[in-house]
Amino acid sequence: MKILHRALVLSMAMAVPAFAQQPIVLQWQTANLTESQYEPIWKRTIAEFEAANPGIRIEPVLVARKDHWTKFVAAAQARQAPCIVTVDLTTAAYNGYLLPLDKYWNAEPAAFRNAWSKDILASARWKGELYGLPIWGGTYGEIYNRDMVVKAGLDPAKPPKTIDEYVAWGRKLTGTDHWALAVLGGKTDTTTRVLLTWIWANGGEAFNKDMTEATFAKDPKSLAAIKLYLGFAGKNGIAAPAPTTTNYLEQTNLFAQNKIATMRNAYWSVAKVVGDNPALKGRMFATPIPANVPNAPTLANVAASSISSSCKYPDAAWKFIKFDAGRKWQVERAVIANWMPLRNDVANDPAITADPMLAAFVRMGEHARSYPLPHPAWADIAANDIVDAVQKALLSPEKTDEIFRDLDVRVTRKLRDL
Amino acid sequence: MAASRPSRARPFARRRLYGYAFVAPVVVFLCAIVVFPLGHAFWTSLLRVRGLRSTFVGFDNYVHVLSDDAFWHSLVISLAFTSIAVSLHMVLGLALALVLDTLKSARTALRIAFLSPWMVAPAVGATIWLWLLEPQFGVVNYLLRATGIVDAPIAWLGEQLLAFASIVAVDVWRGVPFVMLLMLAGLQTVPPEQYEAAAMDGASTWQRFRYVTWPNLRYLLIVATTLDVINTVRHYDIVGVMTAGGPAEATQVLPVLLYNTAFRGNRFGEAAAIGVLLLAIVLALSTFYIRVTRIGRDEVAR
Amino acid sequence: MKRRASARNALLWLVVIVALIVTLFPFYWMLNTSFKPASEIFASPPTFLSSHWTLDAYATILSQRPVGRYFLNSLIVSLGATALSVLLAALAAYGFTRFFEGAATAFIVLLLFTKMLPETLLIIPYFRLMSELGLLNTHLALILAYSSFALPFSVWMLIGFFRSIPLEIDEAATIDGASVWQTFFRVILPLARPGLVAVALFTFLIAWNSYVWALVLTTDSSMYVLSVGIANMVGEYRVQWNELMAAAVIATLPVMALYALLERHLVNAITAGAVKG
């Protein structure tokens, strides 16, 4: 009898792991999985997580960046979205595609939660609820090509601090077949990002405090900044030609090929430039964006990991998100892929301080506003309306005032039409 | 037309049941795979969709879309794009077919060569052209500058009119091969006796074309044009890859507006309304076109 | 007379050569770029015939992603769609031309109507449909989708083709004792082979080159088709033109080869089928 009993218990004990061996499969989709700089890192992240959590398997969903949102939405509409996603947070939350994470967040120990500042977390909240854990970001600064600067007779140790100084530098940096900068006017939201940095650097505001009104033209400092920036393009300007087809990609190409001397971009662009043109390694320096007001905010693109509302295993998903947000990976991403860490406890990590440019960007991040701006219609406004206005103004500069007044009206209507 | 059938093959007609059996698979397939998505699209146009929530709003979306400048602007661009592109497809396709038909040597090689743009996916072809037309580093600008035709790089996709022209040009590159193929096939069916008769009457090349070739190709031309219009008006890839509707909405054809409304604006109800309106326009155009030319066809019918 | 003819011939050849250059130059540039080392892509002036031609780009692509797997998926899906499309269209065309002749044109128009909606609108309902049918992430989902796209043209072509096959042949077969099914399979279909080949090529092309549907309907990267797998190699933050062009070459070569082989059938088929409709 005892032997039978023992055998029963033993077989049950063996059966339990057999059942538990059905792994939970979590799909993970973020547009960055296809970035070649990031690939070695995420592969190791997954490997180490799976080793530490035998019941969970992470399945990366590789999507080209431009199709990332389309694929996500198609799946979300059929309630089959990947469990772990990095998407435009406010839009996705508004549309009901994401799970509120407060219950997970509040259950975490204070030591963990304190690594994120209130501001950073605010960028992942919608209507007070937390919808994502900010994982990495990109702070926009001004990156210079040291050799071109020296060649123009300028001193790299004394970079421009105000907009006027920048313009003076710009004139010297422009010559035959090379220019000071590229004005971004292509049909992606990077156009909007750079435009915002110019507006903010001049002390202007593009929106009112609670995002119910657009003030591109209404705010005189904003309009002045827009006109100055867009005015760089044009026949005798200091900007490279063809601004209406210049996106992030074209800008970094121009910079890598020594066609433009400065690039307003985030640190990740440096890795891309070096990949294109290894001769530029170590030949660049970065400064905060030249501004006319003290402590002008720059722009920090924040990417957060979220859980989709149709996820069947949110607990497991949260485990992975926590793991991925750990110090180790933040540092690695910063060092290898040049993506800014968002935890405030990594700034003094030796790997980070060893890279002066990275340290500079981290410091710039202390005066940054998070992007995307928190409104459900932001993706639409940023990639369609604002870009259209920029393109129209680039093609008909004399109508700039009118164009941006119309933009104010159009965008205000969209902001209120929820 | 094929052989007339006065005696409707009595044995066959009795076995009408078999007819249903043959036709059933397609009909079932259509109902399952095609009708549902179509119905869904129509139904969505009557909803206000905000993510996973939707409310019935009747024709609100249509009102909204039709009162938005963007729609009418896109409509104009679409009509202009389609009419110019299709005309060029037809003219160049026919011309190429005639030329190939006249030249007797290297036919197969030439046909394969001229068909190649059709074989490449439109998005891939558009990407190649994107690289060719790159203002700073593209080879087209380089060649133009090297040969002294222009002295500054041209922003092919950066200015309204130029961008529109570039899109049309790339679409012509993509679309001519298929028309050429259809026309080549059509030219094979022109009865040689008619050409001989024309030669004996001392007809010139132009007269041969006008009185022998053209009437024989008429039906095919009508069909080809209709198919081409339908395909071109709903074409998204080339514009999507090259300009995304810019600059300043100069190339924002309706399918691009639709895509932007659906996947950037996240307003699926409105996007569906745009789609249904587009369908109505295409339907109207095709019906009108066929009506007008059917009159001609009946004249030609033997 | 002869001089006029040869002068005209020369002119025609000139036109052909110009047209050839415009048509083929992009392909030449695609190949050229795909063989360049990364450092040469942005060279000014651009190189037309580099002395540093290398297979680096191809090596990178083929090693980074399971291109062989993608190729296989593309092949399975394309062949499946082709088979289904040919079968359905042939059955339908036979049914209509032999039994419901009056409804044939109306049916074609109906099919055309289904094609008038832009693709974008159909993405989400297709996804829902395949999700409900439990077909997400399967080859079958794509096979069904692609067949439906190819149907209008296929049915139109084959109806035209079958119309040109006289009913007397059917009757002769019946008199010889063949059942309707045997008539269709053994007698009529072989006669329609050029048309079937044309439909097959056409469907294969649609299936092979399609991107958006595979993108949305497959999530598992082991199910990715070539077009999707290749697009994933393009990050917005890092695009290597030589790799991109190499990927384009890999994606396009199979279709080109297929068409080169079967091109003869295509013209014959369209001649007989589409024109006489």
Short mmCIF file of C-alpha atoms in Angstrom, two decimals, chain A residues 113 150 159 219 230 256 260 287 322 367 391 393-394 406:
data_model
loop_
_atom_site.label_atom_id
_atom_site.label_comp_id
_atom_site.label_asym_id
_atom_site.label_seq_id
_atom_site.Cartn_x
_atom_site.Cartn_y
_atom_site.Cartn_z
CA ARG A 113 10.36 52.67 -8.58
CA VAL A 150 38.05 73.83 -37.74
CA PRO A 159 30.54 76.38 -29.59
CA ASP A 219 2.80 82.79 -29.94
CA LEU A 230 12.66 77.52 -42.20
CA ALA A 256 28.13 61.23 -42.68
CA ILE A 260 26.55 69.37 -43.50
CA THR A 287 26.53 70.56 -27.24
CA LYS A 322 10.90 44.75 -15.55
CA HIS A 367 16.27 69.85 -19.28
CA GLN A 391 6.38 71.74 -46.39
CA ALA A 393 6.05 77.12 -45.83
CA LEU A 394 9.26 75.79 -47.37
CA ASP A 406 -4.25 77.91 -40.59
#
